[in-house]
Coordinates of C-alpha atoms in Angstrom, one line a residue:
X18 CA 64.1 -41.7 -14.1
X19 CA 62.1 -44.2 -16.5
X20 CA 59.1 -43.1 -18.6
X21 CA 56.0 -43.9 -16.6
X22 CA 52.3 -44.8 -17.6
X23 CA 49.6 -45.1 -14.7
X24 CA 46.5 -47.0 -16.0
X25 CA 43.3 -48.2 -14.4
X26 CA 41.4 -51.0 -16.0
X27 CA 37.4 -50.9 -15.9
X28 CA 35.3 -53.6 -16.9
X29 CA 31.9 -55.2 -15.8
X30 CA 31.9 -58.4 -14.0
X31 CA 33.0 -61.4 -16.1
X32 CA 34.3 -59.4 -19.3
X33 CA 37.8 -60.8 -19.1
X34 CA 39.6 -57.9 -17.1
X35 CA 41.7 -60.2 -14.9
X36 CA 42.5 -62.5 -17.8
X37 CA 43.8 -59.4 -19.7
X38 CA 45.9 -58.2 -17.0
X39 CA 47.4 -61.7 -16.5
X40 CA 48.2 -61.7 -20.4
X41 CA 49.8 -58.0 -20.0
X42 CA 52.1 -59.5 -17.1
X43 CA 53.1 -62.2 -19.5
X44 CA 53.9 -59.8 -22.0
X45 CA 56.1 -57.8 -19.6
X46 CA 58.0 -61.1 -19.0
X47 CA 57.2 -61.3 -15.4
X48 CA 56.9 -64.9 -15.3
X49 CA 60.7 -66.3 -14.9
X50 CA 59.8 -68.8 -12.0
X51 CA 57.0 -67.1 -10.0
X52 CA 54.0 -68.7 -11.1
X53 CA 53.0 -70.7 -14.2
X54 CA 50.8 -68.8 -16.7
X55 CA 47.3 -69.6 -16.8
X56 CA 46.3 -68.8 -13.2
X57 CA 44.3 -65.7 -12.5
X58 CA 47.1 -64.2 -10.4
X59 CA 45.3 -60.7 -9.9
X60 CA 42.3 -62.4 -8.1
X61 CA 44.6 -63.3 -5.2
X62 CA 42.1 -64.3 -2.4
X63 CA 40.0 -67.2 -2.1
X64 CA 36.8 -65.4 -2.3
X65 CA 37.8 -63.5 -5.4
X66 CA 38.7 -66.9 -7.1
X67 CA 35.5 -68.7 -6.0
X68 CA 33.1 -66.0 -7.3
X69 CA 35.2 -64.9 -10.2
X70 CA 34.9 -61.3 -9.1
X71 CA 37.3 -58.6 -8.2
X72 CA 36.9 -57.2 -4.7
X73 CA 40.0 -55.3 -3.8
X74 CA 41.9 -53.3 -6.1
X75 CA 45.5 -54.3 -6.8
X76 CA 48.7 -52.7 -8.1
X77 CA 51.4 -54.4 -10.4
X78 CA 53.6 -52.9 -13.0
X79 CA 55.3 -54.3 -15.9
X80 CA 58.3 -52.9 -18.1
X81 CA 57.7 -52.9 -21.8
X82 CA 59.9 -51.1 -24.4
X83 CA 61.7 -49.2 -21.4
X84 CA 58.5 -47.7 -20.2
X85 CA 57.1 -48.5 -16.8
X86 CA 53.4 -49.3 -17.0
X87 CA 51.7 -49.2 -13.4
X88 CA 48.4 -51.4 -13.9
X89 CA 45.6 -50.8 -11.1
X90 CA 42.9 -53.5 -11.4
X91 CA 39.5 -52.1 -10.2
X92 CA 36.6 -53.9 -9.0
X93 CA 33.5 -53.8 -11.4
X94 CA 30.7 -54.1 -8.7
X95 CA 28.9 -50.9 -7.8
X96 CA 28.9 -52.3 -4.0
X97 CA 32.8 -51.8 -4.0
X98 CA 32.6 -48.2 -5.2
X99 CA 34.6 -47.1 -2.2
X100 CA 37.5 -49.0 -3.7
X101 CA 37.1 -47.5 -7.2
X102 CA 36.9 -43.9 -6.1
X103 CA 40.1 -43.9 -4.7
X104 CA 42.2 -45.8 -7.0
X105 CA 41.1 -43.8 -10.0
X106 CA 43.0 -40.9 -8.3
X107 CA 46.3 -42.7 -9.0
X108 CA 45.6 -43.1 -12.8
X109 CA 46.2 -40.8 -15.9
X110 CA 44.2 -43.0 -18.2
X111 CA 41.8 -46.0 -18.1
X112 CA 41.5 -49.1 -20.3
X113 CA 37.6 -49.7 -20.8
X114 CA 37.2 -53.4 -21.4
X115 CA 33.9 -54.4 -22.7
X116 CA 32.5 -57.6 -24.1
X117 CA 31.9 -57.8 -27.9
X118 CA 28.5 -59.6 -27.4
X119 CA 27.1 -57.8 -24.2
X120 CA 28.5 -54.4 -24.8
X121 CA 28.7 -51.7 -21.9
X122 CA 26.9 -53.0 -18.8
X123 CA 25.5 -51.0 -15.7
X124 CA 28.5 -51.6 -13.7
X125 CA 31.0 -50.3 -16.5
X126 CA 29.1 -47.2 -16.6
X127 CA 29.6 -46.5 -12.7
X128 CA 33.3 -46.7 -12.7
X129 CA 33.4 -45.0 -16.3
X130 CA 31.4 -42.1 -14.9
X131 CA 33.8 -41.6 -12.1
X132 CA 36.8 -41.9 -14.4
X133 CA 35.6 -39.3 -17.1
X134 CA 34.6 -36.9 -14.2
X135 CA 38.2 -36.9 -13.2
X136 CA 39.4 -36.1 -16.7
X137 CA 41.2 -39.4 -17.5
X138 CA 41.9 -40.3 -21.1
X139 CA 40.0 -43.7 -22.0
X140 CA 41.4 -46.6 -24.5
X141 CA 38.4 -48.8 -25.5
X142 CA 39.2 -52.8 -25.6
X143 CA 36.5 -54.8 -27.1
X144 CA 37.2 -58.2 -25.8
X145 CA 36.0 -61.5 -26.9
X146 CA 35.7 -60.9 -30.5
X147 CA 36.1 -64.7 -31.3
X148 CA 32.8 -65.5 -29.3
X149 CA 29.8 -66.5 -31.6
X150 CA 27.1 -63.8 -32.2
X151 CA 29.5 -61.0 -31.2
X152 CA 28.9 -57.6 -32.7
X153 CA 31.9 -55.4 -32.0
X154 CA 30.9 -52.6 -34.5
X155 CA 27.6 -52.2 -32.7
X156 CA 29.4 -52.3 -29.4
X157 CA 31.7 -49.6 -30.5
X158 CA 28.8 -47.3 -31.2
X159 CA 27.1 -48.1 -27.7
X160 CA 30.3 -47.1 -26.1
X161 CA 30.3 -44.0 -27.8
X162 CA 26.7 -43.4 -27.0
X163 CA 27.5 -44.2 -23.3
X164 CA 30.3 -41.8 -23.1
X165 CA 28.6 -39.0 -24.8
X166 CA 25.6 -39.5 -22.2
X167 CA 28.1 -39.3 -19.4
X168 CA 29.3 -35.9 -20.6
X169 CA 32.7 -36.9 -21.9
X170 CA 34.9 -34.0 -23.2
X171 CA 35.8 -34.0 -27.1
X172 CA 39.2 -35.2 -26.5
X173 CA 37.8 -38.2 -24.4
X174 CA 35.3 -39.0 -27.2
X175 CA 38.1 -39.0 -29.7
X176 CA 39.1 -42.7 -28.3
X177 CA 41.2 -45.3 -29.7
X178 CA 39.7 -48.7 -29.8
X179 CA 41.5 -51.9 -29.8
X180 CA 40.0 -55.3 -30.6
X181 CA 41.0 -58.9 -29.5
X182 CA 40.6 -61.7 -27.4
X183 CA 42.5 -61.8 -23.8
X184 CA 41.9 -65.5 -23.5
X185 CA 43.6 -66.3 -26.7
X186 CA 46.4 -63.7 -26.1
X187 CA 46.0 -61.2 -29.2
X188 CA 45.1 -57.7 -29.6
X189 CA 44.8 -55.4 -32.9
X190 CA 43.7 -51.8 -33.8
X191 CA 42.1 -53.4 -36.8
X192 CA 39.5 -56.0 -36.3
X193 CA 39.8 -57.6 -39.7
X194 CA 43.7 -58.1 -39.3
X195 CA 44.2 -60.0 -35.9
X196 CA 47.7 -60.3 -34.6
X197 CA 49.3 -63.2 -32.7
X198 CA 50.2 -61.4 -29.5
X199 CA 49.1 -58.6 -27.1
X200 CA 51.7 -56.0 -27.9
X201 CA 49.4 -53.7 -30.1
X202 CA 47.5 -52.9 -26.7
X203 CA 50.8 -52.1 -25.1
X204 CA 52.0 -49.9 -28.0
X205 CA 48.8 -48.1 -27.7
X206 CA 49.1 -47.5 -23.9
X207 CA 52.5 -45.8 -24.5
X208 CA 51.3 -43.9 -27.3
X209 CA 47.8 -42.5 -26.3
X210 CA 47.9 -42.4 -22.3
X211 CA 49.6 -39.3 -21.1
X212 CA 52.7 -39.4 -19.2
X213 CA 52.4 -37.9 -15.5
X214 CA 53.6 -34.3 -15.8
X215 CA 56.7 -33.4 -13.6
X216 CA 55.8 -30.8 -11.0
X217 CA 58.7 -29.2 -9.1
X218 CA 58.2 -28.1 -5.6
X219 CA 57.4 -29.3 -2.2
X220 CA 56.3 -33.0 -1.9
X221 CA 52.8 -33.9 -2.1
X222 CA 51.5 -37.5 -1.9
X223 CA 47.8 -38.8 -1.4
X224 CA 47.3 -42.0 0.4
X225 CA 44.9 -44.0 -1.7
X226 CA 45.4 -47.4 -0.5
X227 CA 46.9 -49.5 2.3
X228 CA 48.6 -52.8 2.9
X229 CA 49.4 -54.4 6.1
X230 CA 52.4 -56.6 7.2
X231 CA 52.9 -58.5 10.4
X232 CA 56.6 -57.1 10.5
X233 CA 56.4 -53.4 9.8
X234 CA 52.5 -52.7 10.4
X235 CA 50.5 -50.5 8.1
X236 CA 51.9 -49.4 4.8
X237 CA 50.6 -46.4 3.0
X238 CA 50.3 -46.5 -0.9
X239 CA 49.6 -43.7 -3.2
X240 CA 51.0 -41.4 -5.9
X241 CA 53.2 -38.8 -5.6
X242 CA 51.5 -35.6 -7.1
X243 CA 54.4 -33.1 -6.8
X244 CA 58.0 -33.1 -6.0
X245 CA 60.2 -36.1 -4.8
X246 CA 60.1 -38.1 -1.4
X247 CA 63.3 -39.8 0.0
X248 CA 63.9 -42.5 2.2
X249 CA 64.4 -41.2 6.1
X250 CA 62.9 -37.8 5.2
X251 CA 60.8 -36.1 7.8
X252 CA 57.5 -35.1 6.4
X253 CA 54.0 -33.8 7.5
X254 CA 50.7 -36.0 7.5
X255 CA 48.0 -33.8 6.9
X256 CA 44.8 -35.6 8.2
X257 CA 41.0 -35.1 7.0
X258 CA 40.3 -33.2 10.1
X259 CA 42.8 -30.5 9.4
X260 CA 45.3 -31.3 11.8
X261 CA 49.2 -31.9 10.9
X262 CA 51.2 -34.7 12.4
X263 CA 55.1 -34.8 12.1
X264 CA 56.4 -38.2 10.9
X265 CA 59.2 -39.9 9.4
X266 CA 59.5 -42.3 6.3
X267 CA 61.6 -45.3 7.3
X268 CA 61.4 -47.2 3.9
X269 CA 60.3 -46.5 0.4
X270 CA 59.1 -49.1 -2.0
X271 CA 58.0 -49.0 -5.8
X272 CA 55.7 -51.6 -7.5
X273 CA 57.6 -53.8 -9.7
X274 CA 56.0 -56.9 -11.2
X275 CA 54.0 -58.4 -8.5
X276 CA 56.2 -57.3 -5.8
X277 CA 57.7 -54.2 -4.4
X278 CA 61.2 -53.2 -4.7
X279 CA 63.0 -50.7 -2.0
X280 CA 64.4 -47.4 -3.5
X281 CA 66.1 -44.5 -2.1
X282 CA 64.1 -41.8 -3.9
X283 CA 60.6 -41.6 -5.8
X284 CA 59.8 -38.7 -8.0
X285 CA 56.7 -37.2 -9.2
X286 CA 54.2 -39.5 -11.1
X287 CA 55.1 -42.7 -9.5
X288 CA 53.2 -44.9 -7.3
X289 CA 54.9 -46.0 -4.2
X290 CA 54.5 -47.6 -0.7
X291 CA 55.7 -45.8 2.4
X292 CA 56.8 -47.7 5.6
X293 CA 56.9 -46.0 9.2
X294 CA 53.8 -43.8 8.7
X295 CA 51.6 -44.1 11.8
X296 CA 47.8 -43.3 12.4
X297 CA 47.1 -42.3 8.6
X298 CA 43.7 -42.6 6.9
X299 CA 43.0 -43.2 3.3
X300 CA 42.8 -39.8 1.7
X301 CA 45.3 -38.1 4.1
X302 CA 48.3 -36.3 2.2
X303 CA 52.0 -36.6 2.9
X304 CA 53.5 -33.2 2.5
X305 CA 56.2 -31.1 3.4
X306 CA 57.0 -30.3 7.2
X307 CA 57.9 -26.6 7.0
X308 CA 55.4 -25.5 4.3
X309 CA 52.4 -28.0 4.6
X310 CA 50.1 -28.1 1.5
X311 CA 47.3 -30.7 1.7
X312 CA 45.3 -32.0 -1.3
X313 CA 41.6 -32.3 -1.1
X314 CA 40.4 -35.3 0.8
X315 CA 38.7 -38.2 -1.4
X316 CA 34.9 -38.2 -1.2
X317 CA 33.3 -41.4 -1.0
X318 CA 29.7 -42.3 -1.8
X319 CA 27.4 -42.6 1.3
X320 CA 26.3 -46.2 2.4
X321 CA 22.7 -47.3 1.5
X322 CA 22.3 -50.2 3.5
X323 CA 22.8 -51.5 7.1
X324 CA 22.6 -54.8 9.2
X325 CA 22.8 -55.6 12.7
X326 CA 25.9 -57.7 13.7
X327 CA 25.8 -59.4 17.1
X328 CA 27.5 -62.0 19.0
X329 CA 26.5 -65.8 18.4
X330 CA 24.2 -66.7 21.4
X331 CA 22.6 -69.7 20.0
X332 CA 22.9 -73.0 21.7
X333 CA 25.9 -74.1 19.5
X334 CA 27.9 -71.1 20.0
X335 CA 31.6 -71.6 20.2
X336 CA 31.6 -75.4 18.8
X337 CA 33.1 -74.4 15.4
X338 CA 34.6 -70.8 15.4
X339 CA 37.9 -69.7 17.2
X340 CA 36.7 -66.0 17.8
X341 CA 33.4 -65.7 19.4
X342 CA 33.5 -62.8 22.0
X343 CA 32.1 -59.2 21.5
X344 CA 35.7 -58.0 22.0
X345 CA 37.1 -60.0 19.1
X346 CA 34.2 -59.1 16.7
X347 CA 34.6 -55.5 17.7
X348 CA 38.2 -55.5 17.1
X349 CA 37.8 -57.1 13.8
X350 CA 35.2 -54.6 12.5
X351 CA 37.4 -51.5 13.4
X352 CA 40.3 -53.1 11.8
X353 CA 38.2 -53.4 8.7
X354 CA 37.4 -49.7 8.7
X355 CA 40.9 -49.0 8.0
X356 CA 40.9 -50.3 4.6
X357 CA 37.2 -50.6 3.7
X358 CA 36.4 -47.0 2.8
X359 CA 32.5 -47.3 2.1
X360 CA 31.9 -48.9 5.6
X361 CA 30.7 -47.7 8.7
X362 CA 30.2 -49.1 12.1
X363 CA 28.2 -48.1 15.1
X364 CA 27.9 -49.6 18.6
X365 CA 24.2 -50.4 18.9
X366 CA 22.2 -49.6 22.1
X367 CA 21.7 -53.5 22.6
X368 CA 24.6 -55.3 24.3
X369 CA 27.1 -56.9 22.3
X370 CA 25.6 -55.6 18.9
X371 CA 26.9 -53.2 16.3
X372 CA 25.1 -51.6 13.2
X373 CA 27.4 -51.9 10.2
X374 CA 26.6 -49.7 7.2
X375 CA 27.5 -50.6 3.7
X376 CA 27.0 -50.0 0.0
X377 CA 24.7 -53.2 -0.6
X378 CA 24.2 -56.7 0.5
X379 CA 27.2 -58.0 -1.6
X380 CA 29.6 -55.6 0.1
X381 CA 28.5 -56.5 3.6
X382 CA 28.2 -60.4 2.6
X383 CA 31.8 -60.2 1.6
X384 CA 33.0 -58.8 4.9
X385 CA 30.8 -61.6 6.7
X386 CA 32.2 -64.4 4.6
X387 CA 35.9 -63.2 5.1
X388 CA 35.2 -63.0 8.9
X389 CA 33.7 -66.6 9.2
X390 CA 37.0 -67.9 7.0
X391 CA 39.2 -66.3 9.5
X392 CA 37.4 -68.2 12.1
X393 CA 34.6 -65.8 13.6
X394 CA 31.4 -66.9 14.8
X395 CA 28.6 -64.2 14.6
X396 CA 25.1 -63.4 13.9
X397 CA 23.5 -60.9 11.4
X398 CA 20.1 -59.5 11.1
X399 CA 18.0 -58.4 8.0
X400 CA 19.5 -56.1 5.6
X401 CA 17.7 -52.6 6.0
X402 CA 18.0 -49.6 3.6
X403 CA 19.2 -46.4 5.1
X404 CA 16.2 -43.6 5.0
X405 CA 16.9 -40.0 4.8
X406 CA 14.7 -37.0 5.5
X407 CA 15.2 -34.4 2.7
X408 CA 13.1 -31.4 3.1
X409 CA 10.8 -32.9 5.7
X410 CA 10.1 -35.7 3.4
X411 CA 11.0 -39.5 3.7
X412 CA 13.5 -40.7 1.0
X413 CA 14.8 -44.0 0.1
X414 CA 17.7 -45.1 -2.1
X415 CA 16.7 -46.0 -5.5
X416 CA 18.8 -48.3 -8.1
X417 CA 18.8 -48.9 -11.8
X418 CA 18.2 -52.5 -12.4
X419 CA 19.1 -54.3 -15.7
X420 CA 17.9 -57.7 -16.5
X421 CA 18.7 -59.7 -19.7
X422 CA 16.3 -62.5 -20.2
X423 CA 15.2 -65.0 -23.0
X424 CA 12.0 -63.7 -24.5
X425 CA 9.6 -66.2 -23.4
X426 CA 10.6 -65.2 -19.4
X427 CA 10.1 -61.5 -20.1
X428 CA 6.5 -61.1 -18.8
X429 CA 7.6 -63.1 -15.4
X430 CA 10.3 -61.0 -14.9
X431 CA 8.2 -57.7 -15.4
X432 CA 5.6 -58.8 -13.2
X433 CA 7.9 -59.6 -10.4
X434 CA 9.8 -56.2 -10.6
X435 CA 6.6 -54.2 -10.9
X436 CA 5.3 -56.0 -7.7
X437 CA 8.4 -54.6 -5.8
X438 CA 7.6 -51.0 -7.1
X439 CA 9.8 -51.1 -10.2
X440 CA 9.1 -48.9 -12.9
X441 CA 10.1 -50.0 -16.6
X442 CA 12.3 -47.5 -18.7
X443 CA 13.7 -49.5 -21.6
X444 CA 12.8 -52.7 -23.2
X445 CA 14.9 -53.7 -26.4
X446 CA 16.1 -56.7 -28.3
X447 CA 19.8 -57.8 -27.9
X448 CA 20.2 -61.0 -30.2
X449 CA 17.7 -63.6 -28.9
X450 CA 17.3 -61.9 -25.5
X451 CA 15.5 -59.1 -24.2
X452 CA 17.2 -56.2 -22.5
X453 CA 15.1 -54.5 -19.7
X454 CA 15.9 -51.6 -17.5
X455 CA 14.0 -50.6 -14.3
X456 CA 14.2 -48.1 -11.7
X457 CA 13.6 -49.8 -8.4
X458 CA 13.8 -49.1 -4.6
X459 CA 16.8 -50.8 -2.8
X460 CA 14.3 -52.4 -0.6
X461 CA 12.7 -54.2 -3.7
X462 CA 16.1 -55.7 -4.8
X463 CA 16.6 -57.6 -1.3
X464 CA 15.3 -61.2 -2.3
X465 CA 14.7 -60.4 -5.9
X466 CA 17.5 -62.1 -7.4
X467 CA 16.3 -65.5 -6.1
X468 CA 12.8 -65.1 -7.4
X469 CA 14.0 -64.0 -11.0
X470 CA 16.4 -66.8 -11.3
X471 CA 13.6 -69.3 -10.2
X472 CA 11.1 -67.7 -12.6
X473 CA 13.7 -68.0 -15.5
X474 CA 15.0 -71.2 -14.9
X475 CA 18.5 -69.5 -14.1
X476 CA 18.5 -67.8 -17.6
X477 CA 18.4 -64.2 -16.3
X478 CA 21.4 -61.9 -15.9
X479 CA 20.6 -59.2 -13.4
X480 CA 22.8 -56.3 -12.3
X481 CA 22.1 -53.1 -10.5
X482 CA 23.6 -49.8 -9.5
X483 CA 22.6 -47.1 -6.9
X484 CA 21.5 -43.9 -8.5
X485 CA 20.0 -41.6 -5.8
X486 CA 17.7 -41.0 -2.9
X487 CA 13.8 -40.5 -4.0
X488 CA 10.6 -40.1 -1.9
X489 CA 9.5 -43.0 -0.3
X490 CA 7.5 -45.5 -2.7
X491 CA 5.1 -47.0 0.0
X492 CA 5.0 -50.5 1.4
X493 CA 6.5 -53.3 -0.9
X494 CA 5.5 -57.2 -0.7
X495 CA 7.6 -59.1 1.7
X496 CA 8.1 -62.7 1.8
X497 CA 4.6 -64.3 2.4
X498 CA 5.7 -67.8 3.3
X499 CA 6.2 -68.5 7.0
X500 CA 8.8 -70.3 8.6
X501 CA 9.1 -73.9 10.0
X502 CA 10.7 -73.8 13.4
X503 CA 12.3 -76.6 15.2
X504 CA 10.5 -77.4 18.5
X505 CA 13.4 -78.7 20.6
X506 CA 17.0 -79.4 20.4
X507 CA 18.2 -82.9 18.9
X508 CA 19.1 -84.7 15.6
X509 CA 16.8 -84.3 12.6
X510 CA 15.2 -87.7 11.8
X511 CA 14.2 -88.9 8.3
X512 CA 10.9 -90.4 9.8
X513 CA 9.8 -87.0 11.1
X514 CA 10.9 -85.0 8.1
X515 CA 8.9 -87.3 5.8
X516 CA 5.7 -87.0 7.9
X517 CA 6.1 -83.3 7.6
X518 CA 7.0 -82.9 3.8
X519 CA 3.3 -81.5 3.2
X520 CA 3.9 -78.6 5.6
X521 CA 6.5 -77.3 3.4
X522 CA 10.2 -77.5 2.2
X523 CA 13.0 -78.1 4.5
X524 CA 16.6 -76.5 4.7
X525 CA 18.1 -79.4 6.8
X526 CA 19.0 -82.9 5.8
X527 CA 18.5 -85.9 8.2
X528 CA 21.1 -86.5 10.8
X529 CA 21.7 -82.6 11.1
X530 CA 21.9 -81.3 14.7
X531 CA 19.3 -78.7 15.1
X532 CA 18.4 -76.6 18.4
X533 CA 15.0 -75.1 19.7
X534 CA 13.9 -72.0 17.7
X535 CA 16.0 -72.6 14.7
X536 CA 14.3 -72.1 11.2
X537 CA 14.4 -75.5 9.6
X538 CA 12.2 -74.8 6.5
X539 CA 9.6 -72.8 4.7
X540 CA 6.0 -73.1 5.3
X541 CA 3.7 -73.7 2.4
X542 CA 1.1 -70.9 4.0
X543 CA 1.5 -67.6 5.8
X544 CA 2.4 -67.8 9.4
X545 CA 5.1 -69.8 11.3
X546 CA 4.7 -73.2 12.6
X547 CA 6.6 -75.0 15.3
X548 CA 7.4 -78.5 14.1
X549 CA 9.0 -81.6 15.8
X550 CA 11.7 -82.8 13.4
X551 CA 13.7 -85.0 16.0
X552 CA 10.8 -87.3 16.6
X553 CA 11.7 -90.9 16.0
X554 CA 9.5 -93.9 15.0
X555 CA 8.2 -95.7 18.0
X556 CA 9.0 -99.4 17.6
X557 CA 6.6 -102.2 18.5
X558 CA 7.0 -106.1 18.3
X559 CA 4.1 -106.1 15.8
X560 CA 4.6 -105.8 12.2
X561 CA 1.7 -104.0 10.3
X562 CA 1.6 -103.7 6.4
X563 CA 3.2 -100.6 5.1
X564 CA 5.0 -99.7 8.2
X565 CA 8.4 -100.4 6.6
X566 CA 8.1 -98.3 3.6
X567 CA 11.2 -96.5 2.5
X568 CA 11.3 -92.7 3.4
X569 CA 11.5 -90.5 0.4
X570 CA 12.7 -87.1 1.0
X571 CA 13.1 -84.1 -1.3
X572 CA 16.6 -82.7 -1.2
X573 CA 17.0 -79.9 1.5
X574 CA 17.5 -76.3 0.2
X575 CA 20.9 -74.9 0.9
X576 CA 21.4 -71.3 1.0
X577 CA 24.5 -69.2 0.2
X578 CA 25.3 -66.4 2.6
X579 CA 23.7 -63.8 0.3
X580 CA 20.7 -65.9 -0.2
X581 CA 20.3 -66.3 3.6
X582 CA 20.5 -62.8 4.3
X583 CA 17.9 -61.8 1.6
X584 CA 15.6 -64.6 2.7
X585 CA 15.3 -63.9 6.5
X586 CA 12.4 -61.9 8.1
X587 CA 12.9 -59.2 10.4
X588 CA 12.4 -61.2 13.6
X589 CA 15.3 -63.8 12.4
X590 CA 18.9 -63.9 12.3
X591 CA 21.6 -65.7 10.1
X592 CA 24.0 -67.7 12.4
X593 CA 27.3 -67.7 10.5
X594 CA 30.3 -70.0 11.7
X595 CA 33.3 -71.1 9.8
X596 CA 31.3 -74.4 8.8
X597 CA 27.7 -73.6 9.1
X598 CA 25.1 -70.9 7.9
X599 CA 21.9 -71.5 10.0
X600 CA 18.7 -69.6 10.2
X601 CA 17.2 -68.8 13.6
X602 CA 14.4 -66.7 15.3
X603 CA 15.8 -63.7 17.5
X604 CA 13.6 -65.4 20.2
X605 CA 14.3 -69.0 20.4
X606 CA 11.4 -69.7 22.8
X607 CA 8.0 -70.0 21.6
X608 CA 6.4 -68.5 24.6
X609 CA 8.7 -65.5 24.2
X610 CA 7.7 -64.9 20.6
X611 CA 4.1 -64.9 21.5
X612 CA 4.4 -62.6 24.4
X613 CA 6.5 -60.2 21.7
X614 CA 3.9 -60.4 19.0
X615 CA 0.9 -59.7 21.6
X616 CA 3.0 -56.4 22.8
X617 CA 3.4 -55.4 18.8

């Protein structure tokens, strides 16, 4: 039985967490011929690499000085809180990674609060100390204040701090005495993170994660809290609803390096993967068949946003996607429920439509983006916040919004946020930037990022996290500009776009195929306008002066998926296919839209 340390890594987006894990893997000499160092191995799926964020938690392990260190990489975004809460149950300690210039950020706070609540021992790693303008001593004080505010215990407040640069591959407990490798951090983990205590008795293991293999089906991953598990053993699966199911472990694996190794037996404190367990859910307990003793199920924060998912019924349906029917989409959403804890799916009253609940626009857009890459076509409605009635009063989710911005733009940012019912709490200087904190309803955040980035020429850094439900704040300004809607199906012509430029900004380029009812641009005024962008120039055999002038078009606005979801109005859908993102009216025919608005 080797000595073990189970450790989770907490960090805000872009503070260097995945880079640090890669360097730890290097130090554990994992790279023989697997993959050249320098690739971000932990961010394994394409979406994570493109966005530079961690979405799914992952397990790897390294062997250092005969101690096995199980490393659990956690997401930094509050939208993926469902991932965070379950993986922290597997750890005995956490590495809190903070940027030496930015200091602790809101989403560091979110995961840290969960970790401290579970009584985990922290080691603070102040990264990027080679950056210009960095302020490691002040950041150290900020981390202490943050932990104190989060009700950390005396023992947790007596934390060890390691300074360094993950990118350049060094760490040291003394800021003024840099080393040339990452080993001081690994030594600190072995010295200060407690070893899991060995508990004798009947086996107890909580399933906190799952994997899927085409060969063996679903694989249950979790930590053994008591006793031992053996290959071929008959065990009880204690489910969330209190029922006990008899099942058998066909195969046992432990994590070694980036892969898994089959073993005969796993002892208390180890993180392992079980093959052969059927119909389990995350939070279920594997326990003794004769004396079942289940652990408390994992509690997950409730969803705060909902969206309507529906099949693609536009004129262009089925041209680009492989899976387009309601059965395909339904099966895919049900499959996602298995591993995405914070997600809920309800079949809607309308035909071929589902209401999907999640933790925020990012959480839901990652699901949509994953589906479109797998070949699905679907349509998605406007994100809506979930309203609760508490003590007879209408309540809505409220978030803490943090914006770091150059001083000259601060007035614009404050104006934009207060217009969306935000209340300013903090305004302080950090270097040459201002740090602003607000409380704002979740409704107000939808579409706000675009406005703030436009107003600050892309300089603002904006993050938000859910706090609580508070009484309804009243109506909020919505997008005032109307939509430019295509009059008929056809190909967009440069001549027509040129003649309509004074009407607004366009989302389509010349030669793009459009259909009747598609939203092709933004009107300069309120109210929707139907325009004909498929009209070509009528040619005559007469030449007139000026008739052959070159067309000069402004480039079209291209939306990312999140921007499109935040942009649409409640009578519009985003049509998502593997190759395109289009905006459209729910009712494509103008007469139908007029009839519906009269009814309203």
